[in-house]
């Protein structure tokens, strides 16, 4: 068993360095993952997250003009990658587990796989709205909200499986959940969002990782708000350095976050993606330094597969 995130945080005497990886696109090799991890190992990552990607539906036109439905998972392999990293680098891993595409039984089986692999950290998420839909649709017999997933995991930690099993082995997962400094897009207001977040914590989630943000004030206000709502677990800021000019529009569209004026005007001056990557790296470095001064438990970086920019930041910050 590897160290749990909550234990790493509790025993650390300085903010932890952590990052997230995406499984490579189907057909690519796991060496892509190692290429992203290798340059970051010297900064002693406390743990590494691996995202989960649900299946996507797309329609292909046939020669008779009818549409043929195809279902594809573009980035499979989360559990295998988590295990491969854990055993290759001896670094704890946090695979993401989502509600979308899973029945409760699928979830139970996935948790058993992780338990048998000696992986005892999970980030419990709902998953995004499936492409082509207006609202999230759970699998029949699956979970609608991340809170229900948290509940299932916590139950397994107590030895309660979906069906009565005598003397069932309890699992021992440390569960993290997502939080949104700028509010989750589907929440009608901040208060509802906070109450839903509190529900996940009350059910047994032990820490929060935030959605990315570019203005630290959102994080500071979010932490204050959490404490006011009696949410007292560690809150890990998530940062995604800008990497290309088109992020100016794509990032707000994808993650529903604001980009501050100052960063917008710096990015508008960029003529190439390399220049934008440099601006994004500088911005995230400054954000990291300020967050560390504030006393965050860890800084978590979204790599999206390439880690040269995260290495630049880590060199200056950790
Ligand atoms: P939930 O906590 O279930 O919240 C979803 C919405 O429902 C919110 O608006 C909430 O306020 C509302 N809500 C919650 N409970 C209730 C209730 N009982 N009644 C009514 N409303 C309720 N997506 C992936 O597909 N794969 C990943 O690997 C992945 N990793 C992520 C990592 C981080 C750190 C973050 C911040 C997000 C990640 N996402 C990932 C995206 C995430 O799945 C989406 O943001 C999704 O829209 C919400 O997930 P959640 O776990 O916050 O959902």
Short mmCIF file of C-alpha atoms and ligand atoms in Angstrom, two decimals:
data_model
loop_
_atom_site.label_atom_id
_atom_site.label_comp_id
_atom_site.label_asym_id
_atom_site.label_seq_id
_atom_site.Cartn_x
_atom_site.Cartn_y
_atom_site.Cartn_z
CA UNK A 1 0.00 0.00 0.00
CA UNK A 2 1.30 3.46 -0.76
CA UNK A 3 0.92 6.55 1.34
CA UNK A 4 -2.47 8.22 1.44
CA UNK A 5 -2.74 11.82 0.25
CA UNK A 6 -4.14 12.94 3.59
CA UNK A 7 -1.20 11.39 5.46
CA UNK A 8 1.32 13.04 3.12
CA UNK A 9 -0.33 16.39 3.78
CA UNK A 10 -0.47 15.89 7.55
CA UNK A 11 3.16 14.95 7.92
CA UNK A 12 4.62 17.50 5.45
CA UNK A 13 6.53 20.46 6.81
CA UNK A 14 6.25 22.36 3.52
CA UNK A 15 3.77 22.53 0.64
CA UNK A 16 3.74 19.40 -1.51
CA UNK A 17 4.40 19.31 -5.24
CA UNK A 18 1.81 17.22 -7.09
CA UNK A 19 0.59 16.94 -10.65
CA UNK A 20 -2.01 15.34 -12.92
CA UNK A 21 -1.50 13.33 -16.10
CA UNK A 22 -3.88 12.32 -18.86
CA UNK A 23 -3.69 8.79 -20.24
CA UNK A 24 -2.27 8.91 -23.78
CA UNK A 25 -4.67 8.78 -26.71
CA UNK A 26 -5.69 5.26 -27.71
CA UNK A 27 -2.98 3.70 -29.87
CA UNK A 28 -0.13 5.67 -28.27
CA UNK A 29 2.41 4.16 -25.93
CA UNK A 30 2.79 4.38 -22.15
CA UNK A 31 6.29 5.78 -22.82
CA UNK A 32 4.46 9.11 -23.39
CA UNK A 33 3.51 9.06 -19.73
CA UNK A 34 7.03 8.26 -18.60
CA UNK A 35 8.34 11.12 -20.77
CA UNK A 36 6.11 13.47 -18.80
CA UNK A 37 6.95 11.99 -15.38
CA UNK A 38 10.75 11.63 -15.77
CA UNK A 39 11.60 15.36 -15.83
CA UNK A 40 9.53 15.95 -12.68
CA UNK A 41 10.80 13.14 -10.46
CA UNK A 42 13.68 15.21 -9.04
CA UNK A 43 11.15 17.58 -7.44
CA UNK A 44 9.79 14.73 -5.29
CA UNK A 45 6.14 14.72 -6.27
CA UNK A 46 4.10 13.64 -3.26
CA UNK A 47 1.65 11.86 -5.55
CA UNK A 48 0.51 11.82 -9.18
CA UNK A 49 -3.11 11.96 -10.37
CA UNK A 50 -4.32 10.17 -13.48
CA UNK A 51 -7.52 11.38 -15.09
CA UNK A 52 -10.40 9.13 -16.18
CA UNK A 53 -12.09 9.54 -19.54
CA UNK A 54 -15.48 8.15 -20.27
CA UNK A 55 -16.62 6.79 -23.59
CA UNK A 56 -17.75 9.20 -26.30
CA UNK A 57 -20.49 8.58 -28.80
CA UNK A 58 -20.08 9.70 -32.40
CA UNK A 59 -22.00 9.02 -35.60
CA UNK A 60 -20.37 8.07 -38.93
CA UNK A 61 -22.19 8.45 -42.22
CA UNK A 62 -22.46 5.18 -44.15
CA UNK A 63 -22.44 4.82 -47.94
CA UNK A 64 -26.26 4.43 -47.83
CA UNK A 65 -26.43 7.85 -46.04
CA UNK A 66 -27.61 6.30 -42.79
CA UNK A 67 -25.74 7.17 -39.61
CA UNK A 68 -23.86 4.47 -37.73
CA UNK A 69 -23.36 4.89 -33.99
CA UNK A 70 -19.84 4.38 -32.63
CA UNK A 71 -18.70 4.41 -29.04
CA UNK A 72 -15.05 5.01 -28.28
CA UNK A 73 -12.95 5.71 -25.21
CA UNK A 74 -10.22 7.96 -26.55
CA UNK A 75 -7.98 7.76 -23.50
CA UNK A 76 -8.32 4.37 -21.86
CA UNK A 77 -5.92 2.89 -19.32
CA UNK A 78 -6.29 4.96 -16.13
CA UNK A 79 -6.00 2.05 -13.69
CA UNK A 80 -3.12 0.39 -15.55
CA UNK A 81 -1.21 3.67 -15.83
CA UNK A 82 -1.72 4.36 -12.13
CA UNK A 83 -0.31 0.94 -11.25
CA UNK A 84 2.57 1.28 -13.73
CA UNK A 85 3.62 4.64 -12.27
CA UNK A 86 3.29 3.43 -8.69
CA UNK A 87 5.55 0.45 -9.29
CA UNK A 88 8.03 2.08 -11.68
CA UNK A 89 8.67 5.23 -9.63
CA UNK A 90 7.50 4.24 -6.14
CA UNK A 91 5.40 7.41 -6.07
CA UNK A 92 1.83 7.27 -4.69
CA UNK A 93 -0.86 7.64 -7.33
CA UNK A 94 -4.40 9.02 -7.32
CA UNK A 95 -6.49 7.58 -10.14
CA UNK A 96 -9.68 9.50 -10.85
CA UNK A 97 -12.93 7.62 -10.71
CA UNK A 98 -16.06 9.08 -12.29
CA UNK A 99 -19.78 8.37 -12.13
CA UNK A 100 -20.36 8.75 -15.90
CA UNK A 101 -20.43 5.43 -17.74
CA UNK A 102 -20.29 3.35 -14.56
CA UNK A 103 -22.97 1.29 -12.88
CA UNK A 104 -22.53 0.81 -9.13
CA UNK A 105 -21.26 -2.70 -9.87
CA UNK A 106 -18.67 -1.36 -12.35
CA UNK A 107 -17.53 1.07 -9.66
CA UNK A 108 -17.25 -1.69 -7.09
CA UNK A 109 -15.18 -3.79 -9.49
CA UNK A 110 -12.89 -0.84 -10.32
CA UNK A 111 -12.34 -0.22 -6.61
CA UNK A 112 -11.53 -3.89 -6.05
CA UNK A 113 -8.96 -3.70 -8.89
CA UNK A 114 -7.35 -0.66 -7.26
CA UNK A 115 -7.40 -2.27 -3.83
CA UNK A 116 -5.71 -5.41 -5.15
CA UNK A 117 -3.10 -3.25 -6.89
CA UNK A 118 -2.21 -1.60 -3.58
CA UNK A 119 -3.61 1.76 -4.68
CA UNK A 120 -5.46 3.44 -1.85
CA UNK A 121 -6.12 6.94 -3.12
CA UNK A 122 -9.02 7.97 -5.36
CA UNK A 123 -10.35 11.31 -6.60
CA UNK A 124 -14.14 10.87 -6.77
CA UNK A 125 -15.82 12.87 -9.53
CA UNK A 126 -19.06 12.98 -11.40
CA UNK A 127 -17.47 13.44 -14.81
CA UNK A 128 -18.37 16.00 -17.43
CA UNK A 129 -21.61 16.12 -19.35
CA UNK A 130 -21.27 13.68 -22.24
CA UNK A 131 -20.62 15.31 -25.63
CA UNK A 132 -23.84 16.07 -27.48
CA UNK A 133 -25.97 16.17 -24.29
CA UNK A 134 -27.30 19.18 -22.39
CA UNK A 135 -27.21 17.57 -18.98
CA UNK A 136 -25.39 14.78 -17.21
CA UNK A 137 -26.97 11.38 -17.65
CA UNK A 138 -25.90 8.63 -15.26
CA UNK A 139 -25.75 5.01 -16.35
CA UNK A 140 -28.80 3.03 -15.36
CA UNK A 141 -27.88 1.86 -11.88
CA UNK A 142 -25.03 4.37 -11.71
CA UNK A 143 -24.41 7.49 -9.63
CA UNK A 144 -25.75 10.94 -10.50
CA UNK A 145 -23.51 12.93 -8.16
CA UNK A 146 -19.95 12.56 -6.93
CA UNK A 147 -21.34 12.47 -3.38
CA UNK A 148 -22.97 9.10 -4.14
CA UNK A 149 -19.64 7.78 -5.37
CA UNK A 150 -17.95 9.03 -2.18
CA UNK A 151 -20.61 7.20 -0.17
CA UNK A 152 -20.01 3.94 -2.02
CA UNK A 153 -16.24 4.15 -1.49
CA UNK A 154 -16.62 4.99 2.20
CA UNK A 155 -19.00 2.06 2.58
CA UNK A 156 -16.42 -0.28 1.05
CA UNK A 157 -13.88 1.11 3.53
CA UNK A 158 -16.29 -0.19 6.19
CA UNK A 159 -16.52 -3.58 4.47
CA UNK A 160 -19.99 -2.80 3.07
CA UNK A 161 -20.18 -4.01 -0.52
CA UNK A 162 -23.27 -3.71 -2.72
CA UNK A 163 -24.44 -7.17 -1.80
CA UNK A 164 -24.26 -8.82 1.58
CA UNK A 165 -20.87 -10.55 1.91
CA UNK A 166 -19.91 -12.25 5.14
CA UNK A 167 -16.54 -11.11 6.53
CA UNK A 168 -15.87 -8.87 3.51
CA UNK A 169 -12.42 -7.28 3.49
CA UNK A 170 -12.71 -3.54 4.00
CA UNK A 171 -10.85 -1.37 1.52
CA UNK A 172 -8.79 1.57 2.75
CA UNK A 173 -9.20 4.43 0.30
CA UNK A 174 -8.41 8.06 0.97
CA UNK A 175 -11.02 9.97 -1.06
CA UNK A 176 -10.57 13.45 -2.52
CA UNK A 177 -13.20 15.53 -4.31
CA UNK A 178 -13.35 18.53 -6.63
CA UNK A 179 -14.21 22.09 -5.56
CA UNK A 180 -14.87 25.18 -7.67
CA UNK A 181 -13.52 28.55 -6.51
CA UNK A 182 -15.53 30.27 -9.27
CA UNK A 183 -18.60 27.99 -8.73
CA UNK A 184 -19.52 24.90 -10.73
CA UNK A 185 -21.22 25.96 -13.96
CA UNK A 186 -24.40 23.96 -13.28
CA UNK A 187 -24.93 25.28 -9.76
CA UNK A 188 -27.64 27.91 -9.51
CA UNK A 189 -25.59 29.91 -6.99
CA UNK A 190 -22.53 29.83 -4.74
CA UNK A 191 -24.48 28.80 -1.66
CA UNK A 192 -25.95 25.68 -3.33
CA UNK A 193 -22.52 24.77 -4.65
CA UNK A 194 -21.01 25.09 -1.17
CA UNK A 195 -23.74 22.96 0.41
CA UNK A 196 -23.20 20.26 -2.21
CA UNK A 197 -19.46 20.38 -1.58
CA UNK A 198 -20.04 20.14 2.17
CA UNK A 199 -22.21 17.09 1.58
CA UNK A 200 -19.26 15.30 -0.10
CA UNK A 201 -17.04 16.12 2.87
CA UNK A 202 -19.66 15.12 5.43
CA UNK A 203 -19.92 11.75 3.68
CA UNK A 204 -16.20 11.14 4.19
CA UNK A 205 -14.10 12.89 1.52
CA UNK A 206 -10.85 13.94 3.17
CA UNK A 207 -9.57 16.76 0.99
CA UNK A 208 -10.56 19.03 -1.91
CA UNK A 209 -8.68 19.75 -5.13
CA UNK A 210 -9.80 22.92 -6.85
CA UNK A 211 -10.70 23.59 -10.41
CA UNK A 212 -7.97 25.65 -12.07
CA UNK A 213 -7.98 29.42 -11.59
CA UNK A 214 -5.76 32.29 -12.74
CA UNK A 215 -6.50 34.80 -10.01
CA UNK A 216 -5.44 33.61 -6.55
CA UNK A 217 -8.07 35.81 -4.94
CA UNK A 218 -10.69 33.26 -6.08
CA UNK A 219 -8.84 30.57 -4.13
CA UNK A 220 -8.41 32.74 -1.03
CA UNK A 221 -12.13 33.61 -1.05
CA UNK A 222 -13.05 29.96 -1.63
CA UNK A 223 -11.01 28.79 1.36
CA UNK A 224 -12.68 31.47 3.50
CA UNK A 225 -16.10 30.41 2.27
CA UNK A 226 -15.38 26.73 2.94
CA UNK A 227 -14.35 27.49 6.51
CA UNK A 228 -17.55 29.54 6.98
CA UNK A 229 -19.51 26.48 5.84
CA UNK A 230 -17.59 24.37 8.34
CA UNK A 231 -15.62 22.58 5.61
CA UNK A 232 -12.32 22.10 7.37
CA UNK A 233 -10.38 19.64 5.18
CA UNK A 234 -7.20 20.61 3.25
CA UNK A 235 -7.95 22.53 0.04
CA UNK A 236 -5.35 21.95 -2.67
CA UNK A 237 -5.15 24.62 -5.36
CA UNK A 238 -5.05 23.31 -8.93
CA UNK A 239 -3.10 25.35 -11.51
CA UNK A 240 -3.01 24.97 -15.26
CA UNK A 241 -0.39 27.08 -16.98
CA UNK A 242 -1.57 28.53 -20.29
CA UNK A 243 0.26 26.78 -23.12
CA UNK A 244 -1.02 28.29 -26.36
CA UNK A 245 -2.67 31.38 -27.75
CA UNK A 246 -6.00 29.64 -28.34
CA UNK A 247 -6.23 28.89 -24.58
CA UNK A 248 -7.50 32.47 -24.29
CA UNK A 249 -10.86 31.23 -25.58
CA UNK A 250 -10.67 27.49 -25.04
CA UNK A 251 -9.85 27.53 -21.32
CA UNK A 252 -12.87 29.65 -20.26
CA UNK A 253 -15.11 27.56 -22.53
CA UNK A 254 -13.83 24.26 -21.22
CA UNK A 255 -13.39 25.00 -17.53
CA UNK A 256 -15.79 27.93 -17.00
CA UNK A 257 -13.16 30.15 -15.40
CA UNK A 258 -12.11 33.77 -15.87
CA UNK A 259 -8.76 34.91 -17.19
CA UNK A 260 -7.67 38.19 -15.57
CA UNK A 261 -7.23 41.29 -17.79
CA UNK A 262 -3.50 41.47 -17.19
CA UNK A 263 -2.96 37.89 -18.39
CA UNK A 264 -5.30 38.45 -21.35
CA UNK A 265 -3.33 41.48 -22.52
CA UNK A 266 0.01 39.65 -22.12
CA UNK A 267 -1.32 36.75 -24.18
CA UNK A 268 -2.70 39.05 -26.86
CA UNK A 269 0.82 40.36 -27.44
CA UNK A 270 2.08 36.82 -28.19
CA UNK A 271 2.78 35.99 -31.83
CA UNK A 272 3.60 32.29 -31.33
CA UNK A 273 2.48 29.48 -29.06
CA UNK A 274 6.01 29.34 -27.61
CA UNK A 275 5.61 32.93 -26.46
CA UNK A 276 2.20 32.12 -24.97
CA UNK A 277 3.69 29.08 -23.21
CA UNK A 278 6.35 31.32 -21.70
CA UNK A 279 3.77 33.86 -20.49
CA UNK A 280 1.65 31.04 -19.03
CA UNK A 281 4.63 29.53 -17.22
CA UNK A 282 5.62 32.89 -15.72
CA UNK A 283 2.06 33.54 -14.59
CA UNK A 284 1.69 30.12 -12.94
CA UNK A 285 5.09 30.54 -11.24
CA UNK A 286 3.97 33.83 -9.71
CA UNK A 287 0.65 32.25 -8.68
CA UNK A 288 2.48 29.32 -7.07
CA UNK A 289 4.80 31.57 -5.08
CA UNK A 290 1.89 33.58 -3.73
CA UNK A 291 -0.09 30.44 -2.86
CA UNK A 292 2.86 28.98 -1.00
CA UNK A 293 3.24 32.21 0.97
CA UNK A 294 -0.45 31.91 1.88
CA UNK A 295 0.26 28.46 3.36
CA UNK A 296 -1.40 26.00 0.96
CA UNK A 297 -0.98 22.27 1.76
CA UNK A 298 0.19 21.50 -1.82
CA UNK A 299 0.15 22.93 -5.31
CA UNK A 300 -1.33 20.64 -7.91
CA UNK A 301 -0.49 21.14 -11.60
CA UNK A 302 -2.55 20.06 -14.59
CA UNK A 303 0.02 18.90 -17.15
CA UNK A 304 -2.24 17.82 -20.02
CA UNK A 305 0.50 15.39 -20.99
CA UNK A 306 3.55 17.65 -21.49
CA UNK A 307 5.59 18.61 -18.47
CA UNK A 308 8.42 20.91 -19.62
CA UNK A 309 6.50 23.98 -18.39
CA UNK A 310 5.75 22.34 -15.02
CA UNK A 311 9.45 21.56 -14.69
CA UNK A 312 10.28 25.25 -15.23
CA UNK A 313 7.81 26.21 -12.50
CA UNK A 314 8.99 23.50 -10.10
CA UNK A 315 12.61 24.63 -10.53
CA UNK A 316 11.68 28.08 -9.28
CA UNK A 317 9.15 27.10 -6.64
CA UNK A 318 10.00 23.70 -5.05
P1 LIG B 1 -20.53 16.89 -8.30
O1 LIG B 1 -19.89 17.13 -7.00
O2 LIG B 1 -21.47 15.76 -8.41
O3 LIG B 1 -21.28 18.25 -8.71
C1 LIG B 1 -21.83 18.39 -10.01
C2 LIG B 1 -22.91 19.46 -9.98
O4 LIG B 1 -24.05 18.94 -9.28
C3 LIG B 1 -22.51 20.72 -9.21
O5 LIG B 1 -23.15 21.80 -9.84
C4 LIG B 1 -23.07 20.50 -7.81
O6 LIG B 1 -23.29 21.71 -7.14
C5 LIG B 1 -24.37 19.75 -8.14
N1 LIG B 1 -24.80 18.82 -7.10
C6 LIG B 1 -24.02 18.00 -6.36
N2 LIG B 1 -24.79 17.26 -5.53
C7 LIG B 1 -26.07 17.60 -5.79
C8 LIG B 1 -27.33 17.18 -5.28
N3 LIG B 1 -27.42 16.23 -4.34
N4 LIG B 1 -28.46 17.75 -5.79
C9 LIG B 1 -28.38 18.71 -6.76
N5 LIG B 1 -27.21 19.15 -7.28
C10 LIG B 1 -26.08 18.61 -6.79
N6 LIG B 1 -13.82 14.90 -15.36
C11 LIG B 1 -13.62 13.68 -15.93
O7 LIG B 1 -14.44 13.23 -16.73
N7 LIG B 1 -12.48 12.96 -15.64
C12 LIG B 1 -11.54 13.40 -14.77
O8 LIG B 1 -10.54 12.72 -14.53
C13 LIG B 1 -11.74 14.66 -14.13
N8 LIG B 1 -10.86 15.16 -13.23
C14 LIG B 1 -11.14 16.34 -12.58
C15 LIG B 1 -10.25 16.79 -11.58
C16 LIG B 1 -10.51 17.98 -10.90
C17 LIG B 1 -9.58 18.44 -9.81
C18 LIG B 1 -11.65 18.76 -11.24
C19 LIG B 1 -11.93 20.07 -10.54
C20 LIG B 1 -12.53 18.31 -12.24
C21 LIG B 1 -12.28 17.11 -12.90
N9 LIG B 1 -13.15 16.62 -13.87
C22 LIG B 1 -12.93 15.40 -14.47
C23 LIG B 1 -14.32 17.41 -14.29
C24 LIG B 1 -15.55 17.10 -13.43
O9 LIG B 1 -15.99 15.78 -13.67
C25 LIG B 1 -16.62 18.12 -13.81
O10 LIG B 1 -16.26 19.39 -13.35
C26 LIG B 1 -18.06 17.77 -13.46
O11 LIG B 1 -18.90 18.68 -14.17
C27 LIG B 1 -18.41 17.89 -11.98
O12 LIG B 1 -17.79 16.95 -11.22
P2 LIG B 1 -17.91 16.94 -9.62
O13 LIG B 1 -17.22 15.74 -9.15
O14 LIG B 1 -17.51 18.25 -9.07
O15 LIG B 1 -19.50 16.74 -9.47
#
